[in-house]
Short mmCIF file of C-alpha atoms and ligand atoms in Angstrom, two decimals:
data_model
loop_
_atom_site.label_atom_id
_atom_site.label_comp_id
_atom_site.label_asym_id
_atom_site.label_seq_id
_atom_site.Cartn_x
_atom_site.Cartn_y
_atom_site.Cartn_z
CA MET A 1 -1.65 -16.59 -4.43
CA ASN A 2 -1.92 -20.69 -4.96
CA LYS A 3 -4.48 -22.67 -4.09
CA ILE A 4 -2.76 -23.32 -0.45
CA SER A 5 -1.11 -20.21 0.38
CA CYS A 6 -4.82 -18.97 0.30
CA LEU A 7 -6.71 -21.94 1.86
CA ILE A 8 -3.89 -20.92 4.75
CA ALA A 9 -5.08 -17.60 4.86
CA MET A 10 -8.50 -17.79 4.69
CA THR A 11 -8.45 -21.25 7.80
CA GLY A 12 -7.45 -20.28 10.91
CA LEU A 13 -7.05 -23.67 11.57
CA VAL A 14 -4.67 -24.75 9.02
CA ALA A 15 -2.49 -20.84 9.60
CA VAL A 16 -2.14 -22.19 13.66
CA THR A 17 -0.50 -25.33 12.25
CA VAL A 18 1.83 -23.68 10.28
CA VAL A 19 2.88 -21.01 12.09
CA ALA A 20 3.17 -23.21 15.07
CA GLU A 21 6.56 -24.64 12.86
CA VAL A 22 8.15 -21.71 12.13
CA PRO A 23 10.57 -20.85 14.93
CA ALA A 24 9.47 -18.16 17.14
CA LYS A 25 13.09 -16.09 16.23
CA ASN A 26 15.58 -16.08 13.44
CA GLU A 27 17.41 -18.69 15.14
CA ARG A 28 20.43 -18.28 12.64
CA GLN A 29 20.71 -14.81 12.90
CA PRO A 30 19.72 -13.50 16.23
CA GLU A 31 21.14 -9.88 15.59
CA GLN A 32 18.43 -9.30 13.05
CA LYS A 33 16.24 -6.85 14.94
CA ASN A 34 13.28 -6.40 12.39
CA ILE A 35 11.95 -7.72 9.28
CA ASP A 36 11.90 -5.32 5.94
CA GLY A 37 8.66 -4.77 4.37
CA TYR A 38 5.79 -2.12 3.57
CA THR A 39 2.24 -2.10 5.71
CA ASN A 40 1.51 1.06 3.05
CA THR A 41 1.28 -1.06 0.23
CA PRO A 42 -1.82 -2.34 -1.67
CA MET A 43 -4.00 -5.67 0.13
CA GLN A 44 -2.65 -9.04 -1.61
CA PRO A 45 -5.72 -10.56 -3.44
CA CYS A 46 -6.45 -13.01 -0.10
CA GLY A 47 -6.91 -9.54 1.92
CA LYS A 48 -4.62 -10.71 4.96
CA TRP A 49 -1.54 -9.11 4.22
CA HIS A 50 -0.24 -6.12 1.84
CA VAL A 51 2.29 -6.31 -1.14
CA HIS A 52 5.94 -7.11 0.84
CA ASP A 53 4.30 -7.40 4.56
CA PRO A 54 6.58 -8.38 6.93
CA ASN A 55 4.00 -9.50 9.11
CA ARG A 56 2.86 -12.46 6.25
CA PRO A 57 4.39 -16.06 8.29
CA GLN A 58 7.40 -17.07 7.41
CA PRO A 59 7.76 -20.10 5.15
CA LYS A 60 9.37 -23.01 7.64
CA VAL A 61 12.53 -23.97 7.07
CA ALA A 62 13.06 -26.98 5.15
CA LYS A 63 16.67 -29.05 4.43
CA PRO A 64 17.63 -28.40 1.17
CA LYS A 65 18.87 -31.67 -0.81
CA TYR A 66 21.27 -30.18 -3.14
CA ASP A 67 25.35 -30.76 -2.75
CA GLY A 68 26.57 -27.72 -4.06
CA LYS A 69 27.79 -29.51 -7.84
CA PRO A 70 26.91 -28.41 -11.11
CA VAL A 71 24.22 -30.56 -12.07
CA LYS A 72 24.73 -32.34 -15.65
CA ALA A 73 22.19 -31.07 -18.26
CA PRO A 74 19.89 -33.39 -19.65
CA LYS A 75 20.32 -34.86 -23.47
CA ASP A 76 17.52 -32.56 -24.82
CA ALA A 77 19.09 -29.50 -22.81
CA LYS A 78 20.73 -26.48 -24.61
CA VAL A 79 23.40 -24.99 -22.45
CA LEU A 80 23.88 -21.38 -21.85
CA PHE A 81 26.10 -21.04 -20.12
CA ASP A 82 29.38 -23.10 -18.72
CA GLY A 83 32.05 -20.29 -17.67
CA SER A 84 33.69 -20.78 -21.12
CA ASN A 85 31.91 -17.34 -22.54
CA LEU A 86 29.23 -14.89 -22.52
CA ASP A 87 28.41 -15.77 -26.08
CA GLN A 88 24.32 -16.43 -25.03
CA PHE A 89 24.04 -13.76 -23.16
CA THR A 90 23.90 -9.99 -23.98
CA ASN A 91 26.08 -8.20 -21.50
CA LYS A 92 29.61 -8.90 -21.95
CA GLY A 93 30.34 -6.44 -18.83
CA TRP A 94 29.76 -9.46 -16.39
CA LYS A 95 33.48 -10.95 -15.36
CA ILE A 96 33.67 -15.31 -15.40
CA GLY A 97 35.53 -16.66 -12.35
CA ASP A 98 37.90 -19.34 -12.28
CA ASP A 99 34.73 -21.79 -10.77
CA GLY A 100 32.87 -21.48 -13.63
CA GLY A 101 30.19 -18.50 -12.37
CA MET A 102 29.36 -15.14 -13.88
CA THR A 103 29.05 -11.93 -11.05
CA ALA A 104 25.86 -9.49 -11.43
CA ALA A 105 27.41 -6.39 -12.58
CA LYS A 106 25.74 -2.98 -14.05
CA GLY A 107 23.22 -3.28 -16.32
CA GLY A 108 21.90 -6.75 -15.93
CA GLN A 109 22.43 -9.86 -18.01
CA LYS A 110 19.62 -11.12 -20.54
CA SER A 111 19.92 -14.18 -22.79
CA VAL A 112 20.06 -13.97 -26.48
CA GLU A 113 17.28 -16.01 -27.41
CA LYS A 114 14.08 -15.64 -26.28
CA PHE A 115 12.11 -18.56 -25.13
CA GLY A 116 8.43 -18.96 -24.26
CA ASP A 117 7.25 -22.15 -22.01
CA MET A 118 10.54 -23.01 -20.79
CA TYR A 119 12.61 -25.60 -18.07
CA LEU A 120 15.49 -23.72 -17.13
CA HIS A 121 18.35 -24.69 -14.51
CA PHE A 122 20.80 -22.52 -12.96
CA GLU A 123 22.76 -22.22 -10.04
CA TRP A 124 23.66 -19.16 -8.25
CA MET A 125 25.47 -17.58 -5.17
CA VAL A 126 25.03 -15.18 -2.86
CA PRO A 127 28.90 -13.98 -1.49
CA ALA A 128 29.35 -14.54 2.12
CA GLY A 129 30.09 -11.21 4.29
CA LEU A 130 27.35 -8.60 2.35
CA LYS A 131 26.19 -6.05 5.76
CA GLY A 132 22.72 -5.51 6.35
CA PHE A 133 19.56 -7.68 6.38
CA GLY A 134 17.01 -8.43 4.33
CA GLN A 135 16.87 -7.46 0.84
CA LYS A 136 20.40 -6.12 1.24
CA GLN A 137 21.55 -9.56 1.50
CA GLY A 138 22.34 -9.99 -2.29
CA ASN A 139 19.29 -9.02 -3.78
CA SER A 140 19.05 -10.38 -7.65
CA GLY A 141 16.58 -12.83 -9.32
CA VAL A 142 15.25 -14.09 -12.88
CA PHE A 143 13.17 -12.57 -14.94
CA LEU A 144 11.06 -14.94 -16.68
CA MET A 145 10.17 -13.55 -20.18
CA ASP A 146 11.56 -10.57 -18.47
CA ARG A 147 8.59 -9.76 -16.61
CA TYR A 148 7.78 -12.55 -14.10
CA GLU A 149 11.15 -12.51 -11.28
CA ILE A 150 11.72 -15.44 -9.40
CA GLN A 151 13.69 -13.81 -6.48
CA VAL A 152 17.26 -14.92 -5.46
CA LEU A 153 18.34 -13.60 -2.08
CA ASN A 154 20.22 -15.11 0.69
CA CYS A 155 17.50 -16.38 3.28
CA TRP A 156 19.38 -18.71 5.37
CA ALA A 157 20.73 -16.54 8.10
CA ASN A 158 18.58 -13.32 6.78
CA ARG A 159 14.60 -12.87 6.84
CA THR A 160 12.77 -10.44 5.10
CA TYR A 161 8.86 -10.05 3.57
CA PRO A 162 8.00 -13.66 2.51
CA ASP A 163 6.99 -12.49 -0.96
CA GLY A 164 10.45 -10.98 -1.41
CA MET A 165 12.10 -14.40 -0.38
CA THR A 166 14.08 -16.95 -2.06
CA GLY A 167 11.66 -18.73 -3.83
CA ALA A 168 8.98 -16.20 -4.08
CA LEU A 169 7.18 -14.88 -7.19
CA TYR A 170 8.41 -11.67 -6.27
CA GLY A 171 5.62 -9.58 -4.67
CA GLN A 172 2.69 -12.18 -5.46
CA THR A 173 3.64 -15.32 -3.73
CA PRO A 174 5.96 -16.70 -0.96
CA PRO A 175 7.75 -20.00 -1.80
CA LEU A 176 5.83 -22.80 0.21
CA VAL A 177 9.01 -23.66 2.89
CA ASN A 178 12.51 -21.78 2.69
CA ALA A 179 15.05 -24.57 1.69
CA CYS A 180 18.12 -21.77 1.63
CA ARG A 181 21.52 -23.22 1.88
CA PRO A 182 24.20 -20.65 3.42
CA ALA A 183 25.67 -17.52 1.42
CA GLY A 184 28.80 -18.14 0.28
CA GLU A 185 27.77 -21.98 -1.46
CA TRP A 186 25.92 -22.81 -4.83
CA GLN A 187 22.43 -22.88 -4.68
CA SER A 188 20.44 -24.68 -7.60
CA TYR A 189 17.61 -23.35 -9.30
CA ASP A 190 14.87 -25.60 -11.76
CA ILE A 191 11.92 -23.58 -12.80
CA HIS A 192 9.48 -24.78 -15.09
CA PHE A 193 7.32 -21.83 -16.70
CA LYS A 194 4.47 -21.53 -19.16
CA ALA A 195 4.25 -18.56 -20.54
CA PRO A 196 1.06 -16.81 -20.79
CA VAL A 197 -1.27 -16.28 -23.75
CA PHE A 198 -2.70 -13.16 -25.07
CA LYS A 199 -5.25 -13.17 -27.84
CA GLU A 200 -6.05 -9.93 -29.55
CA GLY A 201 -4.28 -7.94 -26.50
CA LYS A 202 -6.48 -10.09 -23.95
CA LEU A 203 -4.92 -12.14 -21.99
CA VAL A 204 -6.53 -15.87 -22.39
CA SER A 205 -4.41 -17.63 -19.83
CA SER A 206 -1.41 -16.69 -16.79
CA ALA A 207 1.53 -17.65 -17.03
CA TYR A 208 2.37 -21.14 -13.91
CA VAL A 209 5.09 -21.46 -12.45
CA THR A 210 6.66 -24.78 -10.54
CA VAL A 211 10.23 -24.03 -8.72
CA TYR A 212 12.42 -26.24 -6.86
CA LEU A 213 14.99 -24.68 -5.06
CA ASN A 214 18.30 -26.62 -4.22
CA ASN A 215 15.64 -30.21 -5.26
CA VAL A 216 13.02 -29.03 -2.89
CA LEU A 217 9.58 -27.85 -4.37
CA VAL A 218 8.94 -23.93 -3.05
CA GLN A 219 6.33 -23.70 -5.93
CA ASP A 220 3.56 -25.63 -7.47
CA ASN A 221 2.27 -24.83 -10.57
CA THR A 222 1.48 -21.28 -8.94
CA GLU A 223 -0.36 -18.96 -11.17
CA TYR A 224 1.64 -15.31 -11.85
CA ARG A 225 -1.12 -12.83 -11.43
CA GLY A 226 1.01 -10.29 -13.68
CA ALA A 227 4.24 -9.22 -14.20
CA THR A 228 6.30 -8.11 -11.54
CA ALA A 229 6.31 -4.97 -9.73
CA TRP A 230 7.49 -3.13 -6.17
CA ARG A 231 5.20 -2.14 -3.67
CA ARG A 232 2.11 -2.70 -6.65
CA LEU A 233 -0.39 -4.83 -7.21
CA PRO A 234 0.68 -6.46 -10.44
CA LYS A 235 -0.64 -6.40 -14.14
CA TYR A 236 -0.81 -8.41 -16.94
CA LYS A 237 0.21 -6.13 -20.25
CA PRO A 238 0.32 -7.81 -23.48
CA HIS A 239 3.67 -9.07 -25.01
CA GLU A 240 4.90 -11.29 -27.06
CA ALA A 241 4.72 -14.63 -27.35
CA THR A 242 8.15 -15.44 -25.96
CA ALA A 243 11.27 -13.23 -24.63
CA GLN A 244 14.77 -12.94 -23.42
CA PHE A 245 15.38 -13.93 -20.08
CA SER A 246 17.18 -11.37 -17.66
CA LEU A 247 19.32 -11.90 -14.69
CA GLN A 248 18.63 -8.87 -11.82
CA TYR A 249 21.35 -6.94 -11.17
CA HIS A 250 20.85 -5.00 -8.05
CA GLY A 251 23.63 -3.67 -6.61
CA ASN A 252 25.30 -6.94 -5.25
CA PRO A 253 27.98 -9.55 -6.77
CA VAL A 254 25.40 -12.11 -6.80
CA ARG A 255 26.81 -14.71 -9.43
CA TYR A 256 25.66 -17.47 -11.56
CA ARG A 257 27.00 -21.01 -13.21
CA ASN A 258 25.48 -23.93 -15.57
CA ILE A 259 22.72 -21.88 -16.87
CA TRP A 260 20.94 -24.67 -19.14
CA VAL A 261 17.12 -24.42 -20.74
CA ALA A 262 14.95 -27.77 -22.28
CA PRO A 263 11.99 -28.05 -23.42
CA LEU A 264 8.59 -27.52 -20.48
CA LYS A 265 7.61 -31.44 -19.70
CA LEU A 266 5.66 -30.35 -16.96
CA LYS A 267 1.74 -29.91 -17.48
CA LEU A 268 1.29 -26.43 -15.86
CA GLY A 269 -2.24 -24.20 -15.56
CA LYS A 270 -5.31 -24.87 -14.81
MG1 MG B 1 14.86 -9.47 -6.93
#
């Protein structure tokens, strides 16, 4: 839980202001009657909401600032996927389309190379026309170090529990705002990740992440409270200093393109 969310949780005045800015109903998708989620799960540390709580306030909508075009990699970046081959990924079963995107398929996807601190850029698209609401709208995600997820989901005309929406540290911290573009359009993620540090089997410093979704800040030096978990509180388990990152396959043909990594330049952490 970052400081802003905690403050919102603990100060009634701030909470009222934020809630007032959220549309009373989902104007983009009036057919959606309910928000999926759970209220029989453990409480989040702020003590106000359960893990995956559908009643947690929805982040307000912000205008995306990304035009859907491939973003050129900076000079110090290493391109891992440019649409020509899967050499830098382990699962060769994902199909590459004519538009340079690969489609999520059985087995998930993992980078060949292992990373610690990193700046990761990629573009993604949830295909239009998927049936159902909530987590059924193209659930995928990137697991930094194969453990720490940033969620991928169509959240344009679709609502779900806020700690499971696009831009969330899944199961932990919702995004500051909902800056999604519609399904069927490319969206960009710029993820600045500081790996956790363990010493002699103990956590010395947590993982932190700053995330831009479609060039809008959605996570600001947010602390991971442990590895991503479903319906449980997160927990740290010591692991190596570098690890592969993975792209989740959750049964939906979510697409990825233009994946590159660069050195972490932001100062993250406490
Ligand atoms: Mg996911």
